[in-house]
Amino acid sequence: MDILETAILEMCRKYQAKRFSPSEVVQSMYPVDWKYFIEDVNQKAWELYQKGVVCLTQDGKAVDKNHFPKAEFLIYKPKDSKK
């Protein structure tokens, strides 16, 4: 497990089933230089979504698993999730 995956899953644990943006993850890790890590955290969130570990939403709807979102999305992990 890499550091971004760990950070995303920790944020899921912290926020319970509440949604949060990928930028919140990297801002908590790198308060000054967080903007340099947006692409990386977006990619890691996408990988976790493809594996079924987390959920991604955009405009209140689930992100299509066949198309990487072009605009900002939110991450969450449902309370009943076993992973």
mmCIF file of N, CA and C in Angstrom:
data_model
loop_
_atom_site.group_PDB
_atom_site.id
_atom_site.type_symbol
_atom_site.label_atom_id
_atom_site.label_comp_id
_atom_site.label_asym_id
_atom_site.label_seq_id
_atom_site.Cartn_x
_atom_site.Cartn_y
_atom_site.Cartn_z
ATOM 1 N N MET A 1 0.866 -1.180 0.000
ATOM 2 C CA MET A 1 0.000 0.000 0.000
ATOM 3 C C MET A 1 0.910 1.240 0.000
ATOM 4 N N ASP A 2 0.625 2.182 -0.868
ATOM 5 C CA ASP A 2 1.458 3.381 -0.912
ATOM 6 C C ASP A 2 0.871 4.494 -0.034
ATOM 7 N N ILE A 3 1.609 5.563 0.077
ATOM 8 C CA ILE A 3 1.240 6.634 1.002
ATOM 9 C C ILE A 3 -0.081 7.316 0.613
ATOM 10 N N LEU A 4 -0.336 7.513 -0.675
ATOM 11 C CA LEU A 4 -1.591 8.153 -1.076
ATOM 12 C C LEU A 4 -2.787 7.243 -0.815
ATOM 13 N N GLU A 5 -2.622 5.964 -1.066
ATOM 14 C CA GLU A 5 -3.696 5.020 -0.759
ATOM 15 C C GLU A 5 -3.988 5.015 0.738
ATOM 16 N N THR A 6 -2.938 4.975 1.540
ATOM 17 C CA THR A 6 -3.095 5.011 2.992
ATOM 18 C C THR A 6 -3.806 6.293 3.417
ATOM 19 N N ALA A 7 -3.407 7.416 2.846
ATOM 20 C CA ALA A 7 -4.009 8.701 3.202
ATOM 21 C C ALA A 7 -5.488 8.763 2.812
ATOM 22 N N ILE A 8 -5.839 8.251 1.642
ATOM 23 C CA ILE A 8 -7.240 8.242 1.212
ATOM 24 C C ILE A 8 -8.067 7.367 2.142
ATOM 25 N N LEU A 9 -7.565 6.178 2.453
ATOM 26 C CA LEU A 9 -8.311 5.269 3.325
ATOM 27 C C LEU A 9 -8.425 5.812 4.750
ATOM 28 N N GLU A 10 -7.395 6.506 5.205
ATOM 29 C CA GLU A 10 -7.464 7.139 6.532
ATOM 30 C C GLU A 10 -8.506 8.248 6.542
ATOM 31 N N MET A 11 -8.577 9.028 5.475
ATOM 32 C CA MET A 11 -9.590 10.083 5.373
ATOM 33 C C MET A 11 -10.985 9.456 5.346
ATOM 34 N N CYS A 12 -11.137 8.323 4.663
ATOM 35 C CA CYS A 12 -12.423 7.612 4.657
ATOM 36 C C CYS A 12 -12.801 7.205 6.082
ATOM 37 N N ARG A 13 -11.832 6.675 6.819
ATOM 38 C CA ARG A 13 -12.086 6.266 8.196
ATOM 39 C C ARG A 13 -12.469 7.465 9.058
ATOM 40 N N LYS A 14 -11.764 8.542 8.877
ATOM 41 C CA LYS A 14 -12.002 9.761 9.652
ATOM 42 C C LYS A 14 -13.364 10.379 9.342
ATOM 43 N N TYR A 15 -13.720 10.424 8.068
ATOM 44 C CA TYR A 15 -14.960 11.084 7.651
ATOM 45 C C TYR A 15 -16.177 10.175 7.669
ATOM 46 N N GLN A 16 -15.958 8.877 7.987
ATOM 47 C CA GLN A 16 -17.041 7.888 7.968
ATOM 48 C C GLN A 16 -17.584 7.800 6.546
ATOM 49 N N ALA A 17 -18.877 8.011 6.340
ATOM 50 C CA ALA A 17 -19.451 7.911 4.995
ATOM 51 C C ALA A 17 -19.614 9.281 4.332
ATOM 52 N N LYS A 18 -19.017 10.322 4.914
ATOM 53 C CA LYS A 18 -19.113 11.663 4.327
ATOM 54 C C LYS A 18 -18.163 11.778 3.139
ATOM 55 N N ARG A 19 -18.548 12.578 2.182
ATOM 56 C CA ARG A 19 -17.755 12.765 0.971
ATOM 57 C C ARG A 19 -16.691 13.844 1.182
ATOM 58 N N PHE A 20 -15.556 13.658 0.509
ATOM 59 C CA PHE A 20 -14.470 14.640 0.592
ATOM 60 C C PHE A 20 -13.745 14.672 -0.747
ATOM 61 N N SER A 21 -13.050 15.756 -0.995
ATOM 62 C CA SER A 21 -12.353 15.902 -2.272
ATOM 63 C C SER A 21 -10.928 15.355 -2.169
ATOM 64 N N PRO A 22 -10.388 14.911 -3.289
ATOM 65 C CA PRO A 22 -9.000 14.454 -3.288
ATOM 66 C C PRO A 22 -8.031 15.544 -2.814
ATOM 67 N N SER A 23 -8.357 16.794 -3.093
ATOM 68 C CA SER A 23 -7.465 17.875 -2.668
ATOM 69 C C SER A 23 -7.362 17.953 -1.151
ATOM 70 N N GLU A 24 -8.420 17.580 -0.434
ATOM 71 C CA GLU A 24 -8.354 17.566 1.027
ATOM 72 C C GLU A 24 -7.306 16.575 1.525
ATOM 73 N N VAL A 25 -7.178 15.469 0.809
ATOM 74 C CA VAL A 25 -6.199 14.450 1.192
ATOM 75 C C VAL A 25 -4.792 15.022 1.103
ATOM 76 N N VAL A 26 -4.445 15.584 -0.036
ATOM 77 C CA VAL A 26 -3.076 16.090 -0.206
ATOM 78 C C VAL A 26 -2.831 17.385 0.564
ATOM 79 N N GLN A 27 -3.866 18.174 0.800
ATOM 80 C CA GLN A 27 -3.682 19.373 1.622
ATOM 81 C C GLN A 27 -3.309 18.999 3.049
ATOM 82 N N SER A 28 -3.866 17.892 3.548
ATOM 83 C CA SER A 28 -3.525 17.470 4.901
ATOM 84 C C SER A 28 -2.100 16.911 4.967
ATOM 85 N N MET A 29 -1.626 16.371 3.851
ATOM 86 C CA MET A 29 -0.281 15.795 3.807
ATOM 87 C C MET A 29 0.795 16.840 3.503
ATOM 88 N N TYR A 30 0.483 17.717 2.563
ATOM 89 C CA TYR A 30 1.447 18.704 2.069
ATOM 90 C C TYR A 30 0.802 20.086 2.047
ATOM 91 N N PRO A 31 0.671 20.724 3.209
ATOM 92 C CA PRO A 31 -0.072 21.985 3.298
ATOM 93 C C PRO A 31 0.421 23.096 2.362
ATOM 94 N N VAL A 32 1.686 23.130 2.061
ATOM 95 C CA VAL A 32 2.232 24.189 1.217
ATOM 96 C C VAL A 32 2.224 23.800 -0.261
ATOM 97 N N ASP A 33 2.650 22.599 -0.560
ATOM 98 C CA ASP A 33 2.848 22.172 -1.945
ATOM 99 C C ASP A 33 1.783 21.211 -2.458
ATOM 100 N N TRP A 34 0.618 21.199 -1.865
ATOM 101 C CA TRP A 34 -0.414 20.210 -2.179
ATOM 102 C C TRP A 34 -0.823 20.197 -3.645
ATOM 103 N N LYS A 35 -0.770 21.343 -4.309
ATOM 104 C CA LYS A 35 -1.222 21.419 -5.710
ATOM 105 C C LYS A 35 -0.394 20.533 -6.642
ATOM 106 N N TYR A 36 0.841 20.257 -6.260
ATOM 107 C CA TYR A 36 1.705 19.421 -7.091
ATOM 108 C C TYR A 36 1.285 17.947 -7.064
ATOM 109 N N PHE A 37 0.429 17.582 -6.121
ATOM 110 C CA PHE A 37 0.062 16.182 -5.932
ATOM 111 C C PHE A 37 -1.375 15.859 -6.341
ATOM 112 N N ILE A 38 -2.093 16.824 -6.893
ATOM 113 C CA ILE A 38 -3.498 16.613 -7.274
ATOM 114 C C ILE A 38 -3.645 15.484 -8.294
ATOM 115 N N GLU A 39 -2.859 15.500 -9.345
ATOM 116 C CA GLU A 39 -2.974 14.445 -10.365
ATOM 117 C C GLU A 39 -2.707 13.073 -9.762
ATOM 118 N N ASP A 40 -1.726 12.995 -8.880
ATOM 119 C CA ASP A 40 -1.381 11.711 -8.258
ATOM 120 C C ASP A 40 -2.510 11.190 -7.375
ATOM 121 N N VAL A 41 -3.080 12.056 -6.553
ATOM 122 C CA VAL A 41 -4.147 11.602 -5.655
ATOM 123 C C VAL A 41 -5.419 11.288 -6.442
ATOM 124 N N ASN A 42 -5.694 12.041 -7.505
ATOM 125 C CA ASN A 42 -6.845 11.727 -8.359
ATOM 126 C C ASN A 42 -6.678 10.339 -8.979
ATOM 127 N N GLN A 43 -5.479 10.054 -9.457
ATOM 128 C CA GLN A 43 -5.208 8.754 -10.075
ATOM 129 C C GLN A 43 -5.348 7.634 -9.049
ATOM 130 N N LYS A 44 -4.831 7.840 -7.849
ATOM 131 C CA LYS A 44 -4.925 6.800 -6.814
ATOM 132 C C LYS A 44 -6.381 6.581 -6.409
ATOM 133 N N ALA A 45 -7.156 7.645 -6.297
ATOM 134 C CA ALA A 45 -8.584 7.501 -5.971
ATOM 135 C C ALA A 45 -9.292 6.713 -7.070
ATOM 136 N N TRP A 46 -8.947 6.989 -8.329
ATOM 137 C CA TRP A 46 -9.531 6.269 -9.460
ATOM 138 C C TRP A 46 -9.195 4.780 -9.386
ATOM 139 N N GLU A 47 -7.942 4.459 -9.069
ATOM 140 C CA GLU A 47 -7.532 3.060 -8.941
ATOM 141 C C GLU A 47 -8.322 2.362 -7.828
ATOM 142 N N LEU A 48 -8.498 3.031 -6.704
ATOM 143 C CA LEU A 48 -9.257 2.454 -5.592
ATOM 144 C C LEU A 48 -10.727 2.279 -5.975
ATOM 145 N N TYR A 49 -11.242 3.194 -6.763
ATOM 146 C CA TYR A 49 -12.622 3.100 -7.249
ATOM 147 C C TYR A 49 -12.768 1.903 -8.196
ATOM 148 N N GLN A 50 -11.818 1.730 -9.084
ATOM 149 C CA GLN A 50 -11.853 0.611 -10.022
ATOM 150 C C GLN A 50 -11.809 -0.732 -9.286
ATOM 151 N N LYS A 51 -11.128 -0.775 -8.151
ATOM 152 C CA LYS A 51 -11.029 -1.994 -7.338
ATOM 153 C C LYS A 51 -12.244 -2.182 -6.424
ATOM 154 N N GLY A 52 -13.112 -1.169 -6.353
ATOM 155 C CA GLY A 52 -14.286 -1.259 -5.490
ATOM 156 C C GLY A 52 -14.019 -0.942 -4.039
ATOM 157 N N VAL A 53 -12.892 -0.317 -3.755
ATOM 158 C CA VAL A 53 -12.526 0.006 -2.375
ATOM 159 C C VAL A 53 -13.230 1.270 -1.889
ATOM 160 N N VAL A 54 -13.360 2.258 -2.759
ATOM 161 C CA VAL A 54 -14.040 3.514 -2.426
ATOM 162 C C VAL A 54 -15.074 3.813 -3.513
ATOM 163 N N CYS A 55 -15.902 4.800 -3.247
ATOM 164 C CA CYS A 55 -16.879 5.288 -4.225
ATOM 165 C C CYS A 55 -16.480 6.700 -4.636
ATOM 166 N N LEU A 56 -16.762 7.047 -5.878
ATOM 167 C CA LEU A 56 -16.526 8.397 -6.384
ATOM 168 C C LEU A 56 -17.838 8.955 -6.895
ATOM 169 N N THR A 57 -18.091 10.220 -6.581
ATOM 170 C CA THR A 57 -19.281 10.878 -7.087
ATOM 171 C C THR A 57 -18.905 12.212 -7.727
ATOM 172 N N GLN A 58 -19.768 12.620 -8.643
ATOM 173 C CA GLN A 58 -19.604 13.908 -9.313
ATOM 174 C C GLN A 58 -21.004 14.457 -9.513
ATOM 175 N N ASP A 59 -21.250 15.643 -9.013
ATOM 176 C CA ASP A 59 -22.580 16.252 -9.080
ATOM 177 C C ASP A 59 -23.634 15.346 -8.453
ATOM 178 N N GLY A 60 -23.258 14.652 -7.367
ATOM 179 C CA GLY A 60 -24.195 13.810 -6.627
ATOM 180 C C GLY A 60 -24.482 12.450 -7.240
ATOM 181 N N LYS A 61 -23.825 12.130 -8.350
ATOM 182 C CA LYS A 61 -24.052 10.848 -9.025
ATOM 183 C C LYS A 61 -22.760 10.045 -9.055
ATOM 184 N N ALA A 62 -22.895 8.728 -9.065
ATOM 185 C CA ALA A 62 -21.714 7.867 -9.160
ATOM 186 C C ALA A 62 -20.971 8.150 -10.462
ATOM 187 N N VAL A 63 -19.664 8.163 -10.375
ATOM 188 C CA VAL A 63 -18.826 8.364 -11.549
ATOM 189 C C VAL A 63 -18.881 7.098 -12.410
ATOM 190 N N ASP A 64 -18.947 7.277 -13.715
ATOM 191 C CA ASP A 64 -18.931 6.163 -14.670
ATOM 192 C C ASP A 64 -17.557 5.487 -14.598
ATOM 193 N N LYS A 65 -17.538 4.191 -14.299
ATOM 194 C CA LYS A 65 -16.263 3.476 -14.156
ATOM 195 C C LYS A 65 -15.507 3.323 -15.468
ATOM 196 N N ASN A 66 -16.141 3.667 -16.580
ATOM 197 C CA ASN A 66 -15.487 3.567 -17.887
ATOM 198 C C ASN A 66 -14.806 4.855 -18.320
ATOM 199 N N HIS A 67 -15.022 5.945 -17.570
ATOM 200 C CA HIS A 67 -14.466 7.240 -17.973
ATOM 201 C C HIS A 67 -13.915 7.978 -16.758
ATOM 202 N N PHE A 68 -12.631 8.255 -16.801
ATOM 203 C CA PHE A 68 -12.003 9.028 -15.734
ATOM 204 C C PHE A 68 -12.647 10.412 -15.702
ATOM 205 N N PRO A 69 -13.073 10.893 -14.540
ATOM 206 C CA PRO A 69 -13.761 12.190 -14.477
ATOM 207 C C PRO A 69 -12.856 13.350 -14.903
ATOM 208 N N LYS A 70 -13.416 14.238 -15.697
ATOM 209 C CA LYS A 70 -12.664 15.406 -16.177
ATOM 210 C C LYS A 70 -12.715 16.554 -15.176
ATOM 211 N N ALA A 71 -13.775 16.612 -14.386
ATOM 212 C CA ALA A 71 -13.919 17.674 -13.385
ATOM 213 C C ALA A 71 -13.731 17.074 -11.991
ATOM 214 N N GLU A 72 -13.741 17.947 -11.005
ATOM 215 C CA GLU A 72 -13.536 17.503 -9.624
ATOM 216 C C GLU A 72 -14.601 16.492 -9.202
ATOM 217 N N PHE A 73 -14.178 15.526 -8.427
ATOM 218 C CA PHE A 73 -15.077 14.502 -7.905
ATOM 219 C C PHE A 73 -14.864 14.373 -6.401
ATOM 220 N N LEU A 74 -15.745 13.640 -5.764
ATOM 221 C CA LEU A 74 -15.657 13.412 -4.328
ATOM 222 C C LEU A 74 -15.472 11.922 -4.057
ATOM 223 N N ILE A 75 -14.834 11.642 -2.937
ATOM 224 C CA ILE A 75 -14.533 10.271 -2.523
ATOM 225 C C ILE A 75 -15.330 9.967 -1.262
ATOM 226 N N TYR A 76 -15.772 8.739 -1.120
ATOM 227 C CA TYR A 76 -16.326 8.279 0.159
ATOM 228 C C TYR A 76 -16.316 6.767 0.198
ATOM 229 N N LYS A 77 -16.496 6.246 1.380
ATOM 230 C CA LYS A 77 -16.581 4.805 1.572
ATOM 231 C C LYS A 77 -17.863 4.545 2.353
ATOM 232 N N PRO A 78 -18.807 3.834 1.757
ATOM 233 C CA PRO A 78 -20.060 3.570 2.446
ATOM 234 C C PRO A 78 -19.840 2.855 3.788
ATOM 235 N N LYS A 79 -20.703 3.142 4.735
ATOM 236 C CA LYS A 79 -20.553 2.539 6.062
ATOM 237 C C LYS A 79 -20.591 1.032 6.023
ATOM 238 N N ASP A 80 -21.401 0.447 5.135
ATOM 239 C CA ASP A 80 -21.541 -1.001 5.094
ATOM 240 C C ASP A 80 -20.459 -1.677 4.256
ATOM 241 N N SER A 81 -19.480 -0.921 3.781
ATOM 242 C CA SER A 81 -18.419 -1.470 2.962
ATOM 243 C C SER A 81 -17.508 -2.368 3.805
ATOM 244 N N LYS A 82 -17.169 -3.533 3.285
ATOM 245 C CA LYS A 82 -16.326 -4.492 3.996
ATOM 246 C C LYS A 82 -14.844 -4.306 3.690
ATOM 247 N N LYS A 83 -14.506 -3.655 2.582
ATOM 248 C CA LYS A 83 -13.107 -3.487 2.182
ATOM 249 C C LYS A 83 -12.461 -2.362 2.932
#
